[in-house]
Amino acid sequence: QVQLVESGGGLVQPGGSLRLSCAASGSIFSINDMGWYRQAPGKQRELVAAIAGADSTTYGNSVKGRFTISRDNVKNTIYLQMDSLKPEDTSVYYCNLCLLGHSFWGQGTQVTVSS
């Protein structure tokens, strides 16, 4: 059993920053493939950023240069630093962990970018 708990969402003005956290617990290894996805109303869930193995990172095209994913293996936690936020970044952000062919999801955290 794997549990993922996200935190850090909220309301921010355009150009602002937020930092999301996702803490993993349960039957996990110290290093897992993890990532952040987002889904806005009426749209498909899309990859925001992923971190695999020894800190190999991947970013969605719309967030490259603005978002940074990182991990703390001691705390089994990943982070998403989001800078220069835009209204189109408004979405529910989900944490994901892949383990032995299974995909686990957090409950999601709302990020709203609005003036």
PDB file of C-alpha atoms in Angstrom:
ATOM      1  CA  GLN A   1       0.000   0.000   0.000  1.00  0.00           C
ATOM      2  CA  VAL A   2       1.278   3.424  -1.004  1.00  0.00           C
ATOM      3  CA  GLN A   3      -0.003   6.749   0.251  1.00  0.00           C
ATOM      4  CA  LEU A   4       0.739  10.105  -1.351  1.00  0.00           C
ATOM      5  CA  VAL A   5      -0.130  13.329   0.445  1.00  0.00           C
ATOM      6  CA  GLU A   6       0.122  16.619  -1.447  1.00  0.00           C
ATOM      7  CA  SER A   7       0.265  20.084   0.052  1.00  0.00           C
ATOM      8  CA  GLY A   8       1.107  23.638  -0.913  1.00  0.00           C
ATOM      9  CA  GLY A   9      -1.619  24.594  -3.343  1.00  0.00           C
ATOM     10  CA  GLY A  10      -3.550  27.831  -3.150  1.00  0.00           C
ATOM     11  CA  LEU A  11      -4.352  31.143  -4.788  1.00  0.00           C
ATOM     12  CA  VAL A  12      -1.550  33.232  -6.246  1.00  0.00           C
ATOM     13  CA  GLN A  13      -1.352  36.254  -8.518  1.00  0.00           C
ATOM     14  CA  PRO A  14       0.097  35.999 -12.022  1.00  0.00           C
ATOM     15  CA  GLY A  15       3.887  36.132 -11.867  1.00  0.00           C
ATOM     16  CA  GLY A  16       3.908  34.695  -8.372  1.00  0.00           C
ATOM     17  CA  SER A  17       5.334  31.457  -7.000  1.00  0.00           C
ATOM     18  CA  LEU A  18       4.121  28.391  -5.157  1.00  0.00           C
ATOM     19  CA  ARG A  19       5.838  25.261  -3.911  1.00  0.00           C
ATOM     20  CA  LEU A  20       4.013  21.955  -3.879  1.00  0.00           C
ATOM     21  CA  SER A  21       5.077  18.986  -1.758  1.00  0.00           C
ATOM     22  CA  CYS A  22       4.199  15.307  -2.028  1.00  0.00           C
ATOM     23  CA  ALA A  23       5.099  12.946   0.788  1.00  0.00           C
ATOM     24  CA  ALA A  24       5.087   9.233   0.022  1.00  0.00           C
ATOM     25  CA  SER A  25       4.654   6.503   2.617  1.00  0.00           C
ATOM     26  CA  GLY A  26       3.955   2.799   2.729  1.00  0.00           C
ATOM     27  CA  SER A  27       5.606   0.005   0.759  1.00  0.00           C
ATOM     28  CA  ILE A  28       8.013   2.132  -1.216  1.00  0.00           C
ATOM     29  CA  PHE A  29      11.681   2.084  -2.029  1.00  0.00           C
ATOM     30  CA  SER A  30      13.964   4.994  -1.296  1.00  0.00           C
ATOM     31  CA  ILE A  31      14.097   5.912  -4.967  1.00  0.00           C
ATOM     32  CA  ASN A  32      11.005   5.699  -7.142  1.00  0.00           C
ATOM     33  CA  ASP A  33       9.865   7.306 -10.338  1.00  0.00           C
ATOM     34  CA  MET A  34       7.607  10.152  -9.259  1.00  0.00           C
ATOM     35  CA  GLY A  35       6.025  13.133 -10.890  1.00  0.00           C
ATOM     36  CA  TRP A  36       3.420  15.862 -10.997  1.00  0.00           C
ATOM     37  CA  TYR A  37       0.464  15.954 -13.335  1.00  0.00           C
ATOM     38  CA  ARG A  38      -2.329  18.464 -13.648  1.00  0.00           C
ATOM     39  CA  GLN A  39      -5.874  18.436 -14.894  1.00  0.00           C
ATOM     40  CA  ALA A  40      -8.056  21.441 -15.585  1.00  0.00           C
ATOM     41  CA  PRO A  41     -11.851  21.187 -16.007  1.00  0.00           C
ATOM     42  CA  GLY A  42     -12.741  19.700 -19.365  1.00  0.00           C
ATOM     43  CA  LYS A  43      -9.130  18.864 -20.207  1.00  0.00           C
ATOM     44  CA  GLN A  44      -7.028  15.730 -20.134  1.00  0.00           C
ATOM     45  CA  ARG A  45      -4.539  15.120 -17.370  1.00  0.00           C
ATOM     46  CA  GLU A  46      -1.086  16.199 -18.510  1.00  0.00           C
ATOM     47  CA  LEU A  47       2.454  15.722 -17.340  1.00  0.00           C
ATOM     48  CA  VAL A  48       3.944  18.718 -15.562  1.00  0.00           C
ATOM     49  CA  ALA A  49       7.260  17.279 -14.379  1.00  0.00           C
ATOM     50  CA  ALA A  50       8.757  13.925 -13.504  1.00  0.00           C
ATOM     51  CA  ILE A  51      11.852  12.728 -11.685  1.00  0.00           C
ATOM     52  CA  ALA A  52      13.266   9.249 -12.160  1.00  0.00           C
ATOM     53  CA  GLY A  53      16.172   7.204 -10.913  1.00  0.00           C
ATOM     54  CA  ALA A  54      19.178   9.292  -9.967  1.00  0.00           C
ATOM     55  CA  ASP A  55      17.448  12.662 -10.462  1.00  0.00           C
ATOM     56  CA  SER A  56      16.701  12.464 -14.165  1.00  0.00           C
ATOM     57  CA  THR A  57      14.022  15.098 -14.827  1.00  0.00           C
ATOM     58  CA  THR A  58      11.429  15.668 -17.530  1.00  0.00           C
ATOM     59  CA  TYR A  59       9.178  18.710 -17.964  1.00  0.00           C
ATOM     60  CA  GLY A  60       6.088  19.487 -19.949  1.00  0.00           C
ATOM     61  CA  ASN A  61       6.722  22.042 -22.691  1.00  0.00           C
ATOM     62  CA  SER A  62       4.431  24.632 -21.140  1.00  0.00           C
ATOM     63  CA  VAL A  63       6.352  24.756 -17.849  1.00  0.00           C
ATOM     64  CA  LYS A  64       9.971  24.418 -18.979  1.00  0.00           C
ATOM     65  CA  GLY A  65      12.122  27.144 -17.485  1.00  0.00           C
ATOM     66  CA  ARG A  66       9.466  28.090 -14.915  1.00  0.00           C
ATOM     67  CA  PHE A  67       8.937  24.959 -12.813  1.00  0.00           C
ATOM     68  CA  THR A  68      11.526  22.827 -11.034  1.00  0.00           C
ATOM     69  CA  ILE A  69      10.998  19.341  -9.646  1.00  0.00           C
ATOM     70  CA  SER A  70      13.221  18.007  -6.888  1.00  0.00           C
ATOM     71  CA  ARG A  71      13.258  15.234  -4.325  1.00  0.00           C
ATOM     72  CA  ASP A  72      14.389  14.465  -0.803  1.00  0.00           C
ATOM     73  CA  ASN A  73      15.014  10.717  -0.636  1.00  0.00           C
ATOM     74  CA  VAL A  74      15.402  10.755   3.144  1.00  0.00           C
ATOM     75  CA  LYS A  75      11.916  12.207   3.556  1.00  0.00           C
ATOM     76  CA  ASN A  76      10.452  10.308   0.556  1.00  0.00           C
ATOM     77  CA  THR A  77       9.140  13.643  -0.640  1.00  0.00           C
ATOM     78  CA  ILE A  78       9.129  15.396  -3.983  1.00  0.00           C
ATOM     79  CA  TYR A  79       8.646  19.108  -4.551  1.00  0.00           C
ATOM     80  CA  LEU A  80       7.470  21.266  -7.397  1.00  0.00           C
ATOM     81  CA  GLN A  81       8.732  24.828  -7.322  1.00  0.00           C
ATOM     82  CA  MET A  82       6.486  26.887  -9.583  1.00  0.00           C
ATOM     83  CA  ASP A  83       7.680  30.362 -10.583  1.00  0.00           C
ATOM     84  CA  SER A  84       6.340  32.956 -13.005  1.00  0.00           C
ATOM     85  CA  LEU A  85       2.903  31.442 -12.694  1.00  0.00           C
ATOM     86  CA  LYS A  86       0.330  32.166 -15.377  1.00  0.00           C
ATOM     87  CA  PRO A  87      -3.474  31.987 -15.308  1.00  0.00           C
ATOM     88  CA  GLU A  88      -3.267  28.961 -17.610  1.00  0.00           C
ATOM     89  CA  ASP A  89      -1.400  27.087 -14.861  1.00  0.00           C
ATOM     90  CA  THR A  90      -4.659  27.016 -12.902  1.00  0.00           C
ATOM     91  CA  SER A  91      -5.506  23.361 -12.340  1.00  0.00           C
ATOM     92  CA  VAL A  92      -5.651  20.521  -9.859  1.00  0.00           C
ATOM     93  CA  TYR A  93      -2.151  19.156  -9.428  1.00  0.00           C
ATOM     94  CA  TYR A  94      -1.691  15.440  -8.711  1.00  0.00           C
ATOM     95  CA  CYS A  95       1.332  13.612  -7.390  1.00  0.00           C
ATOM     96  CA  ASN A  96       2.168  10.296  -9.019  1.00  0.00           C
ATOM     97  CA  LEU A  97       4.421   7.405  -8.024  1.00  0.00           C
ATOM     98  CA  CYS A  98       5.282   4.401 -10.194  1.00  0.00           C
ATOM     99  CA  LEU A  99       6.311   1.227  -8.422  1.00  0.00           C
ATOM    100  CA  LEU A 100       6.714  -2.260  -9.887  1.00  0.00           C
ATOM    101  CA  GLY A 101       4.393  -1.527 -12.774  1.00  0.00           C
ATOM    102  CA  HIS A 102       1.715   0.105 -10.639  1.00  0.00           C
ATOM    103  CA  SER A 103       0.765   3.779 -10.655  1.00  0.00           C
ATOM    104  CA  PHE A 104      -0.377   5.529  -7.491  1.00  0.00           C
ATOM    105  CA  TRP A 105      -2.000   8.965  -7.222  1.00  0.00           C
ATOM    106  CA  GLY A 106      -2.472  11.546  -4.540  1.00  0.00           C
ATOM    107  CA  GLN A 107      -5.775  13.279  -3.870  1.00  0.00           C
ATOM    108  CA  GLY A 108      -4.786  16.444  -5.734  1.00  0.00           C
ATOM    109  CA  THR A 109      -4.214  20.024  -4.675  1.00  0.00           C
ATOM    110  CA  GLN A 110      -5.804  23.068  -6.300  1.00  0.00           C
ATOM    111  CA  VAL A 111      -3.618  25.794  -7.748  1.00  0.00           C
ATOM    112  CA  THR A 112      -5.376  28.955  -8.870  1.00  0.00           C
ATOM    113  CA  VAL A 113      -3.521  31.780 -10.603  1.00  0.00           C
ATOM    114  CA  SER A 114      -5.650  34.897 -10.712  1.00  0.00           C
ATOM    115  CA  SER A 115      -5.493  38.597  -9.999  1.00  0.00           C
TER     116      SER A 115
END
